[in-house]
Amino acid sequence: MVAAVAALPALGLVPGFTGLAATPASASAGCLLPAEASARATRIAAGLNAFRASQGLRRVSHDPELSRAAQVQACDLARSGEFGHRGSDGSNHRVRVERTGYCAGVSGENLAWGYPRAQQIITGWQGSPGHRQVMALDRAQEFGVGLAQGSKGPVWVLVMAQPC
């Protein structure tokens, strides 16, 4: 039912989205995933691109490095029980993205905690001006998704970016 991050299979359900990337052992140690994590992440990706299409924006494609950055934050939040954009090591999303080797021009991060279904998250983010702005980053070309099981339910992280 719940698996370690490194055990996630490839998603393959969204073109260009090959799955939640396995994180380094230090980031994935003790990090649990909700049941059907890959399918849930695929639904986030589909919802994100459907939203972007409805706004006249181009589709974004999955990037494994952005998913690694998102997964690190999802695991960190799930372990700590804290909720915010700052990591337990003081990092922000830009630092986490850079640590993967990804060079980002513009970037943004959305978080959600406790919602069991991807559509609830997409709808919630659409209704929040700051979250909506991240989903609608005009120059964004790629995204990553992180998902972990916390004590308060699933932790969802979306990272959007434009490569350098």
Tab-separated table of N, CA and C in Angstrom:
chain	number	residue	atom	x	y	z
A	1	MET	N	0.820	-1.195	0.000
A	1	MET	CA	0.000	0.000	0.000
A	1	MET	C	0.860	1.254	0.000
A	2	VAL	N	1.864	1.335	0.842
A	2	VAL	CA	2.752	2.480	0.898
A	2	VAL	C	4.151	1.999	0.573
A	3	ALA	N	4.866	2.749	-0.257
A	3	ALA	CA	6.182	2.314	-0.695
A	3	ALA	C	7.207	3.408	-0.489
A	4	ALA	N	8.450	3.056	-0.491
A	4	ALA	CA	9.525	4.041	-0.435
A	4	ALA	C	9.576	4.780	-1.754
A	5	VAL	N	10.080	6.012	-1.725
A	5	VAL	CA	10.138	6.845	-2.923
A	5	VAL	C	10.863	6.136	-4.057
A	6	ALA	N	11.948	5.473	-3.772
A	6	ALA	CA	12.749	4.843	-4.817
A	6	ALA	C	12.007	3.725	-5.536
A	7	ALA	N	10.913	3.240	-4.979
A	7	ALA	CA	10.209	2.107	-5.568
A	7	ALA	C	9.106	2.518	-6.535
A	8	LEU	N	8.939	3.826	-6.790
A	8	LEU	CA	7.866	4.255	-7.684
A	8	LEU	C	8.100	3.784	-9.107
A	9	PRO	N	7.079	3.250	-9.745
A	9	PRO	CA	7.207	2.883	-11.158
A	9	PRO	C	7.054	4.122	-12.036
A	10	ALA	N	7.426	3.995	-13.298
A	10	ALA	CA	7.220	5.083	-14.251
A	10	ALA	C	5.731	5.284	-14.460
A	11	LEU	N	5.334	6.532	-14.622
A	11	LEU	CA	3.917	6.823	-14.816
A	11	LEU	C	3.482	6.512	-16.238
A	12	GLY	N	4.067	7.199	-17.196
A	12	GLY	CA	3.770	6.938	-18.583
A	12	GLY	C	2.373	7.295	-19.045
A	13	LEU	N	1.508	7.819	-18.170
A	13	LEU	CA	0.138	8.112	-18.566
A	13	LEU	C	-0.019	9.507	-19.148
A	14	VAL	N	0.941	10.389	-18.868
A	14	VAL	CA	0.912	11.731	-19.414
A	14	VAL	C	2.112	11.852	-20.340
A	15	PRO	N	1.918	12.246	-21.597
A	15	PRO	CA	3.054	12.335	-22.514
A	15	PRO	C	4.180	13.164	-21.917
A	16	GLY	N	5.372	12.620	-21.955
A	16	GLY	CA	6.532	13.315	-21.435
A	16	GLY	C	6.701	13.213	-19.934
A	17	PHE	N	5.802	12.538	-19.242
A	17	PHE	CA	5.886	12.418	-17.786
A	17	PHE	C	6.257	10.984	-17.468
A	18	THR	N	7.498	10.792	-17.041
A	18	THR	CA	7.993	9.439	-16.836
A	18	THR	C	7.903	8.976	-15.396
A	19	GLY	N	7.355	9.782	-14.523
A	19	GLY	CA	7.151	9.319	-13.161
A	19	GLY	C	7.803	10.185	-12.122
A	20	LEU	N	7.434	9.956	-10.890
A	20	LEU	CA	8.087	10.635	-9.785
A	20	LEU	C	9.494	10.083	-9.696
A	21	ALA	N	10.442	10.949	-9.770
A	21	ALA	CA	11.839	10.517	-9.760
A	21	ALA	C	12.246	10.067	-8.372
A	22	ALA	N	13.039	9.042	-8.304
A	22	ALA	CA	13.587	8.606	-7.027
A	22	ALA	C	14.567	9.658	-6.545
A	23	THR	N	14.527	9.942	-5.274
A	23	THR	CA	15.420	10.927	-4.696
A	23	THR	C	16.624	10.215	-4.103
A	24	PRO	N	17.689	10.961	-3.782
A	24	PRO	CA	18.830	10.332	-3.132
A	24	PRO	C	18.383	9.642	-1.848
A	25	ALA	N	19.149	8.660	-1.428
A	25	ALA	CA	18.777	7.879	-0.243
A	25	ALA	C	18.535	8.765	0.963
A	26	SER	N	19.326	9.811	1.127
A	26	SER	CA	19.153	10.671	2.296
A	26	SER	C	17.811	11.395	2.266
A	27	ALA	N	17.315	11.723	1.072
A	27	ALA	CA	16.039	12.414	0.970
A	27	ALA	C	14.874	11.452	1.093
A	28	SER	N	15.057	10.197	0.685
A	28	SER	CA	13.931	9.273	0.679
A	28	SER	C	13.859	8.401	1.931
A	29	ALA	N	14.911	8.407	2.741
A	29	ALA	CA	14.916	7.569	3.941
A	29	ALA	C	13.732	7.952	4.829
A	30	GLY	N	12.890	6.998	5.121
A	30	GLY	CA	11.756	7.227	5.992
A	30	GLY	C	10.608	7.980	5.346
A	31	CYS	N	10.685	8.209	4.056
A	31	CYS	CA	9.625	8.931	3.353
A	31	CYS	C	8.668	7.917	2.740
A	32	LEU	N	7.415	8.023	3.123
A	32	LEU	CA	6.407	7.100	2.616
A	32	LEU	C	5.519	7.793	1.603
A	33	LEU	N	5.069	7.007	0.649
A	33	LEU	CA	4.168	7.517	-0.372
A	33	LEU	C	2.753	7.010	-0.124
A	34	PRO	N	1.758	7.841	-0.453
A	34	PRO	CA	0.385	7.354	-0.365
A	34	PRO	C	0.149	6.256	-1.391
A	35	ALA	N	-0.875	5.470	-1.162
A	35	ALA	CA	-1.258	4.459	-2.152
A	35	ALA	C	-1.515	5.141	-3.487
A	36	GLU	N	-1.140	4.472	-4.556
A	36	GLU	CA	-1.369	4.960	-5.912
A	36	GLU	C	-0.724	6.317	-6.168
A	37	ALA	N	0.462	6.538	-5.605
A	37	ALA	CA	1.137	7.827	-5.743
A	37	ALA	C	1.394	8.185	-7.201
A	38	SER	N	1.820	7.231	-8.005
A	38	SER	CA	2.101	7.520	-9.411
A	38	SER	C	0.836	7.952	-10.153
A	39	ALA	N	-0.263	7.276	-9.910
A	39	ALA	CA	-1.525	7.650	-10.561
A	39	ALA	C	-1.982	9.022	-10.094
A	40	ARG	N	-1.797	9.315	-8.817
A	40	ARG	CA	-2.182	10.631	-8.292
A	40	ARG	C	-1.338	11.737	-8.929
A	41	ALA	N	-0.041	11.502	-9.040
A	41	ALA	CA	0.846	12.491	-9.663
A	41	ALA	C	0.481	12.698	-11.127
A	42	THR	N	0.112	11.634	-11.798
A	42	THR	CA	-0.312	11.736	-13.194
A	42	THR	C	-1.556	12.607	-13.307
A	43	ARG	N	-2.485	12.460	-12.360
A	43	ARG	CA	-3.698	13.278	-12.384
A	43	ARG	C	-3.383	14.754	-12.120
A	44	ILE	N	-2.408	15.035	-11.265
A	44	ILE	CA	-1.986	16.426	-11.047
A	44	ILE	C	-1.449	16.995	-12.365
A	45	ALA	N	-0.605	16.223	-13.038
A	45	ALA	CA	-0.029	16.674	-14.309
A	45	ALA	C	-1.120	16.947	-15.333
A	46	ALA	N	-2.080	16.055	-15.436
A	46	ALA	CA	-3.173	16.235	-16.396
A	46	ALA	C	-4.014	17.459	-16.038
A	47	GLY	N	-4.310	17.623	-14.750
A	47	GLY	CA	-5.085	18.780	-14.305
A	47	GLY	C	-4.349	20.090	-14.536
A	48	LEU	N	-3.047	20.083	-14.303
A	48	LEU	CA	-2.228	21.267	-14.541
A	48	LEU	C	-2.291	21.666	-16.011
A	49	ASN	N	-2.092	20.711	-16.907
A	49	ASN	CA	-2.108	21.029	-18.335
A	49	ASN	C	-3.505	21.379	-18.843
A	50	ALA	N	-4.541	20.789	-18.270
A	50	ALA	CA	-5.906	21.173	-18.640
A	50	ALA	C	-6.173	22.618	-18.224
A	51	PHE	N	-5.737	22.990	-17.027
A	51	PHE	CA	-5.884	24.373	-16.571
A	51	PHE	C	-5.140	25.319	-17.511
A	52	ARG	N	-3.895	24.978	-17.835
A	52	ARG	CA	-3.096	25.842	-18.703
A	52	ARG	C	-3.757	25.994	-20.074
A	53	ALA	N	-4.287	24.909	-20.608
A	53	ALA	CA	-4.976	24.981	-21.902
A	53	ALA	C	-6.190	25.906	-21.814
A	54	SER	N	-6.919	25.842	-20.709
A	54	SER	CA	-8.106	26.692	-20.540
A	54	SER	C	-7.736	28.171	-20.457
A	55	GLN	N	-6.503	28.449	-20.144
A	55	GLN	CA	-6.012	29.826	-20.042
A	55	GLN	C	-5.257	30.265	-21.294
A	56	GLY	N	-5.229	29.404	-22.317
A	56	GLY	CA	-4.527	29.718	-23.550
A	56	GLY	C	-3.013	29.610	-23.420
A	57	LEU	N	-2.555	28.866	-22.424
A	57	LEU	CA	-1.119	28.695	-22.195
A	57	LEU	C	-0.659	27.357	-22.753
A	58	ARG	N	0.603	27.276	-23.125
A	58	ARG	CA	1.149	26.022	-23.665
A	58	ARG	C	1.275	24.981	-22.558
A	59	ARG	N	1.258	23.737	-23.002
A	59	ARG	CA	1.451	22.605	-22.097
A	59	ARG	C	2.848	22.670	-21.502
A	60	VAL	N	2.993	22.123	-20.329
A	60	VAL	CA	4.306	21.965	-19.727
A	60	VAL	C	4.622	20.479	-19.691
A	61	SER	N	5.894	20.147	-19.767
A	61	SER	CA	6.295	18.743	-19.755
A	61	SER	C	7.000	18.412	-18.447
A	62	HIS	N	6.973	17.150	-18.113
A	62	HIS	CA	7.590	16.680	-16.888
A	62	HIS	C	9.102	16.724	-16.996
A	63	ASP	N	9.745	17.141	-15.915
A	63	ASP	CA	11.200	17.096	-15.817
A	63	ASP	C	11.566	16.326	-14.550
A	64	PRO	N	12.375	15.269	-14.664
A	64	PRO	CA	12.709	14.459	-13.491
A	64	PRO	C	13.483	15.228	-12.416
A	65	GLU	N	14.305	16.204	-12.819
A	65	GLU	CA	15.031	16.974	-11.808
A	65	GLU	C	14.080	17.835	-10.992
A	66	LEU	N	13.081	18.428	-11.649
A	66	LEU	CA	12.087	19.211	-10.910
A	66	LEU	C	11.271	18.313	-9.983
A	67	SER	N	10.991	17.086	-10.422
A	67	SER	CA	10.288	16.143	-9.533
A	67	SER	C	11.158	15.771	-8.337
A	68	ARG	N	12.469	15.636	-8.539
A	68	ARG	CA	13.348	15.357	-7.399
A	68	ARG	C	13.296	16.503	-6.392
A	69	ALA	N	13.353	17.747	-6.884
A	69	ALA	CA	13.272	18.903	-5.987
A	69	ALA	C	11.936	18.924	-5.248
A	70	ALA	N	10.850	18.646	-5.953
A	70	ALA	CA	9.518	18.616	-5.339
A	70	ALA	C	9.416	17.486	-4.320
A	71	GLN	N	9.985	16.324	-4.653
A	71	GLN	CA	9.904	15.174	-3.760
A	71	GLN	C	10.688	15.412	-2.475
A	72	VAL	N	11.839	16.072	-2.583
A	72	VAL	CA	12.618	16.395	-1.383
A	72	VAL	C	11.772	17.223	-0.425
A	73	GLN	N	11.074	18.230	-0.945
A	73	GLN	CA	10.247	19.068	-0.073
A	73	GLN	C	9.050	18.302	0.466
A	74	ALA	N	8.415	17.483	-0.366
A	74	ALA	CA	7.272	16.697	0.101
A	74	ALA	C	7.690	15.777	1.248
A	75	CYS	N	8.813	15.105	1.096
A	75	CYS	CA	9.301	14.205	2.153
A	75	CYS	C	9.669	14.979	3.413
A	76	ASP	N	10.312	16.119	3.230
A	76	ASP	CA	10.708	16.946	4.361
A	76	ASP	C	9.483	17.401	5.150
A	77	LEU	N	8.466	17.876	4.453
A	77	LEU	CA	7.248	18.328	5.122
A	77	LEU	C	6.531	17.173	5.809
A	78	ALA	N	6.468	16.031	5.143
A	78	ALA	CA	5.796	14.868	5.732
A	78	ALA	C	6.511	14.415	7.009
A	79	ARG	N	7.841	14.405	6.986
A	79	ARG	CA	8.609	13.984	8.162
A	79	ARG	C	8.498	14.980	9.311
A	80	SER	N	8.597	16.267	8.992
A	80	SER	CA	8.643	17.291	10.041
A	80	SER	C	7.268	17.628	10.596
A	81	GLY	N	6.233	17.426	9.797
A	81	GLY	CA	4.889	17.821	10.221
A	81	GLY	C	4.660	19.317	10.057
A	82	GLU	N	5.659	20.022	9.566
A	82	GLU	CA	5.544	21.465	9.295
A	82	GLU	C	4.982	21.641	7.898
A	83	PHE	N	4.456	22.845	7.627
A	83	PHE	CA	3.927	23.119	6.301
A	83	PHE	C	4.364	24.500	5.865
A	84	GLY	N	5.180	24.552	4.832
A	84	GLY	CA	5.647	25.827	4.309
A	84	GLY	C	6.646	25.612	3.190
A	85	HIS	N	7.004	26.700	2.561
A	85	HIS	CA	7.919	26.624	1.425
A	85	HIS	C	9.381	26.528	1.853
A	86	ARG	N	9.684	26.823	3.086
A	86	ARG	CA	11.051	26.740	3.576
A	86	ARG	C	11.308	25.321	4.060
A	87	GLY	N	12.399	24.715	3.593
A	87	GLY	CA	12.760	23.369	4.013
A	87	GLY	C	13.347	23.369	5.415
A	88	SER	N	13.443	22.214	6.026
A	88	SER	CA	13.987	22.124	7.393
A	88	SER	C	15.449	22.549	7.447
A	89	ASP	N	16.123	22.544	6.297
A	89	ASP	CA	17.513	23.012	6.230
A	89	ASP	C	17.605	24.484	5.857
A	90	GLY	N	16.466	25.173	5.787
A	90	GLY	CA	16.435	26.584	5.446
A	90	GLY	C	16.316	26.862	3.955
A	91	SER	N	16.300	25.817	3.136
A	91	SER	CA	16.254	26.001	1.688
A	91	SER	C	14.889	26.492	1.217
A	92	ASN	N	14.912	27.199	0.095
A	92	ASN	CA	13.671	27.538	-0.593
A	92	ASN	C	13.608	26.701	-1.876
A	93	HIS	N	12.542	26.833	-2.633
A	93	HIS	CA	12.398	25.964	-3.808
A	93	HIS	C	13.518	26.188	-4.819
A	94	ARG	N	14.003	27.403	-4.963
A	94	ARG	CA	15.086	27.666	-5.919
A	94	ARG	C	16.344	26.887	-5.549
A	95	VAL	N	16.670	26.881	-4.277
A	95	VAL	CA	17.857	26.146	-3.817
A	95	VAL	C	17.678	24.658	-4.080
A	96	ARG	N	16.493	24.122	-3.769
A	96	ARG	CA	16.249	22.695	-3.984
A	96	ARG	C	16.324	22.344	-5.469
A	97	VAL	N	15.816	23.220	-6.327
A	97	VAL	CA	15.894	22.995	-7.778
A	97	VAL	C	17.354	23.015	-8.220
A	98	GLU	N	18.115	23.991	-7.769
A	98	GLU	CA	19.529	24.096	-8.156
A	98	GLU	C	20.335	22.888	-7.681
A	99	ARG	N	19.992	22.345	-6.524
A	99	ARG	CA	20.708	21.171	-6.006
A	99	ARG	C	20.582	19.958	-6.927
A	100	THR	N	19.530	19.910	-7.721
A	100	THR	CA	19.357	18.783	-8.644
A	100	THR	C	20.194	18.955	-9.901
A	101	GLY	N	20.731	20.158	-10.105
A	101	GLY	CA	21.477	20.449	-11.319
A	101	GLY	C	20.643	21.147	-12.370
A	102	TYR	N	19.380	21.402	-12.086
A	102	TYR	CA	18.490	22.081	-13.032
A	102	TYR	C	18.781	23.578	-12.977
A	103	CYS	N	18.934	24.206	-14.134
A	103	CYS	CA	19.122	25.653	-14.231
A	103	CYS	C	17.779	26.273	-14.595
A	104	ALA	N	17.201	27.027	-13.657
A	104	ALA	CA	15.879	27.608	-13.873
A	104	ALA	C	15.974	29.104	-14.123
A	105	GLY	N	15.263	29.569	-15.153
A	105	GLY	CA	15.104	30.995	-15.367
A	105	GLY	C	14.079	31.523	-14.380
A	106	VAL	N	12.822	31.209	-14.590
A	106	VAL	CA	11.764	31.527	-13.641
A	106	VAL	C	11.288	30.207	-13.032
A	107	SER	N	10.781	30.295	-11.817
A	107	SER	CA	10.267	29.074	-11.179
A	107	SER	C	9.267	29.448	-10.092
A	108	GLY	N	8.493	28.487	-9.697
A	108	GLY	CA	7.529	28.668	-8.621
A	108	GLY	C	7.185	27.324	-8.012
A	109	GLU	N	6.585	27.364	-6.827
A	109	GLU	CA	6.252	26.137	-6.101
A	109	GLU	C	4.876	26.279	-5.475
A	110	ASN	N	4.068	25.239	-5.595
A	110	ASN	CA	2.780	25.145	-4.913
A	110	ASN	C	2.817	23.969	-3.952
A	111	LEU	N	2.131	24.134	-2.830
A	111	LEU	CA	2.023	23.077	-1.821
A	111	LEU	C	0.555	22.824	-1.507
A	112	ALA	N	0.267	21.615	-1.099
A	112	ALA	CA	-1.050	21.266	-0.571
A	112	ALA	C	-0.857	20.123	0.412
A	113	TRP	N	-1.712	20.069	1.424
A	113	TRP	CA	-1.585	19.031	2.426
A	113	TRP	C	-2.964	18.528	2.816
A	114	GLY	N	-3.106	17.217	2.826
A	114	GLY	CA	-4.307	16.599	3.360
A	114	GLY	C	-5.395	16.270	2.366
A	115	TYR	N	-5.326	16.820	1.179
A	115	TYR	CA	-6.356	16.530	0.190
A	115	TYR	C	-6.109	15.166	-0.429
A	116	PRO	N	-7.102	14.279	-0.433
A	116	PRO	CA	-6.884	12.938	-0.957
A	116	PRO	C	-6.898	12.847	-2.485
A	117	ARG	N	-7.580	13.778	-3.156
A	117	ARG	CA	-7.729	13.650	-4.613
A	117	ARG	C	-7.048	14.806	-5.338
A	118	ALA	N	-6.413	14.467	-6.448
A	118	ALA	CA	-5.689	15.453	-7.244
A	118	ALA	C	-6.599	16.581	-7.716
A	119	GLN	N	-7.823	16.263	-8.119
A	119	GLN	CA	-8.714	17.307	-8.629
A	119	GLN	C	-9.030	18.339	-7.552
A	120	GLN	N	-9.102	17.926	-6.294
A	120	GLN	CA	-9.320	18.887	-5.206
A	120	GLN	C	-8.168	19.891	-5.151
A	121	ILE	N	-6.965	19.403	-5.381
A	121	ILE	CA	-5.796	20.268	-5.317
A	121	ILE	C	-5.788	21.245	-6.482
A	122	ILE	N	-6.010	20.741	-7.680
A	122	ILE	CA	-6.031	21.609	-8.859
A	122	ILE	C	-7.109	22.677	-8.692
A	123	THR	N	-8.293	22.295	-8.255
A	123	THR	CA	-9.380	23.252	-8.046
A	123	THR	C	-9.015	24.270	-6.971
A	124	GLY	N	-8.437	23.797	-5.881
A	124	GLY	CA	-8.021	24.696	-4.814
A	124	GLY	C	-6.961	25.681	-5.264
A	125	TRP	N	-5.961	25.188	-5.986
A	125	TRP	CA	-4.904	26.071	-6.488
A	125	TRP	C	-5.468	27.099	-7.468
A	126	GLN	N	-6.427	26.696	-8.290
A	126	GLN	CA	-7.037	27.644	-9.234
A	126	GLN	C	-7.745	28.780	-8.503
A	127	GLY	N	-8.311	28.473	-7.340
A	127	GLY	CA	-9.055	29.463	-6.572
A	127	GLY	C	-8.201	30.344	-5.677
A	128	SER	N	-6.919	30.103	-5.637
A	128	SER	CA	-6.004	30.884	-4.799
A	128	SER	C	-5.101	31.708	-5.710
A	129	PRO	N	-5.134	33.033	-5.604
A	129	PRO	CA	-4.362	33.863	-6.537
A	129	PRO	C	-2.879	33.500	-6.641
A	130	GLY	N	-2.211	33.277	-5.532
A	130	GLY	CA	-0.790	32.941	-5.583
A	130	GLY	C	-0.520	31.598	-6.235
A	131	HIS	N	-1.326	30.598	-5.889
A	131	HIS	CA	-1.162	29.271	-6.482
A	131	HIS	C	-1.505	29.283	-7.976
A	132	ARG	N	-2.560	30.006	-8.291
A	132	ARG	CA	-2.978	30.125	-9.691
A	132	ARG	C	-1.862	30.770	-10.516
A	133	GLN	N	-1.205	31.776	-9.948
A	133	GLN	CA	-0.116	32.452	-10.645
A	133	GLN	C	1.019	31.480	-10.973
A	134	VAL	N	1.340	30.584	-10.041
A	134	VAL	CA	2.394	29.598	-10.298
A	134	VAL	C	1.958	28.661	-11.426
A	135	MET	N	0.724	28.168	-11.365
A	135	MET	CA	0.240	27.260	-12.412
A	135	MET	C	0.210	27.933	-13.782
A	136	ALA	N	0.037	29.250	-13.791
A	136	ALA	CA	-0.084	29.991	-15.045
A	136	ALA	C	1.212	30.708	-15.435
A	137	LEU	N	2.341	30.322	-14.850
A	137	LEU	CA	3.608	30.954	-15.241
A	137	LEU	C	3.765	30.838	-16.752
A	138	ASP	N	3.665	31.975	-17.417
A	138	ASP	CA	3.668	31.985	-18.878
A	138	ASP	C	4.950	31.397	-19.460
A	139	ARG	N	6.084	31.688	-18.855
A	139	ARG	CA	7.357	31.214	-19.396
A	139	ARG	C	7.718	29.802	-18.944
A	140	ALA	N	6.947	29.234	-18.025
A	140	ALA	CA	7.241	27.867	-17.565
A	140	ALA	C	7.082	26.893	-18.724
A	141	GLN	N	8.014	25.972	-18.813
A	141	GLN	CA	7.972	24.945	-19.844
A	141	GLN	C	7.954	23.541	-19.245
A	142	GLU	N	8.336	23.432	-17.971
A	142	GLU	CA	8.464	22.114	-17.339
A	142	GLU	C	7.920	22.160	-15.911
A	143	PHE	N	7.627	20.981	-15.401
A	143	PHE	CA	7.119	20.864	-14.038
A	143	PHE	C	7.662	19.591	-13.406
A	144	GLY	N	7.539	19.542	-12.099
A	144	GLY	CA	7.838	18.335	-11.332
A	144	GLY	C	6.816	18.206	-10.226
A	145	VAL	N	6.544	16.987	-9.799
A	145	VAL	CA	5.565	16.706	-8.752
A	145	VAL	C	6.224	15.855	-7.682
A	146	GLY	N	5.978	16.206	-6.431
A	146	GLY	CA	6.403	15.397	-5.295
A	146	GLY	C	5.188	15.065	-4.454
A	147	LEU	N	5.175	13.895	-3.872
A	147	LEU	CA	4.032	13.428	-3.089
A	147	LEU	C	4.527	12.511	-1.989
A	148	ALA	N	4.132	12.796	-0.752
A	148	ALA	CA	4.537	11.969	0.389
A	148	ALA	C	3.366	11.848	1.352
A	149	GLN	N	3.391	10.806	2.153
A	149	GLN	CA	2.330	10.588	3.137
A	149	GLN	C	2.769	11.172	4.467
A	150	GLY	N	2.049	12.193	4.929
A	150	GLY	CA	2.318	12.798	6.225
A	150	GLY	C	1.266	12.402	7.243
A	151	SER	N	1.469	12.803	8.484
A	151	SER	CA	0.522	12.464	9.544
A	151	SER	C	-0.834	13.131	9.337
A	152	LYS	N	-0.859	14.234	8.582
A	152	LYS	CA	-2.101	14.961	8.308
A	152	LYS	C	-2.661	14.635	6.931
A	153	GLY	N	-2.126	13.585	6.306
A	153	GLY	CA	-2.575	13.200	4.975
A	153	GLY	C	-1.486	13.416	3.946
A	154	PRO	N	-1.824	13.273	2.654
A	154	PRO	CA	-0.816	13.422	1.613
A	154	PRO	C	-0.286	14.846	1.532
A	155	VAL	N	1.002	14.958	1.276
A	155	VAL	CA	1.667	16.239	1.038
A	155	VAL	C	1.967	16.299	-0.457
A	156	TRP	N	1.515	17.346	-1.112
A	156	TRP	CA	1.673	17.529	-2.548
A	156	TRP	C	2.573	18.732	-2.800
A	157	VAL	N	3.535	18.590	-3.694
A	157	VAL	CA	4.397	19.707	-4.084
A	157	VAL	C	4.467	19.741	-5.609
A	158	LEU	N	4.234	20.915	-6.170
A	158	LEU	CA	4.364	21.154	-7.603
A	158	LEU	C	5.449	22.211	-7.785
A	159	VAL	N	6.410	21.928	-8.646
A	159	VAL	CA	7.430	22.910	-9.019
A	159	VAL	C	7.314	23.151	-10.516
A	160	MET	N	7.226	24.432	-10.887
A	160	MET	CA	7.145	24.849	-12.283
A	160	MET	C	8.399	25.650	-12.599
A	161	ALA	N	8.927	25.514	-13.818
A	161	ALA	CA	10.129	26.266	-14.153
A	161	ALA	C	10.304	26.438	-15.656
A	162	GLN	N	11.085	27.432	-15.984
A	162	GLN	CA	11.585	27.643	-17.335
A	162	GLN	C	13.068	27.321	-17.283
A	163	PRO	N	13.551	26.403	-18.123
A	163	PRO	CA	14.979	26.110	-18.089
A	163	PRO	C	15.785	27.292	-18.623
A	164	CYS	N	17.023	27.415	-18.146
A	164	CYS	CA	17.939	28.471	-18.622
A	164	CYS	C	18.302	28.227	-20.072
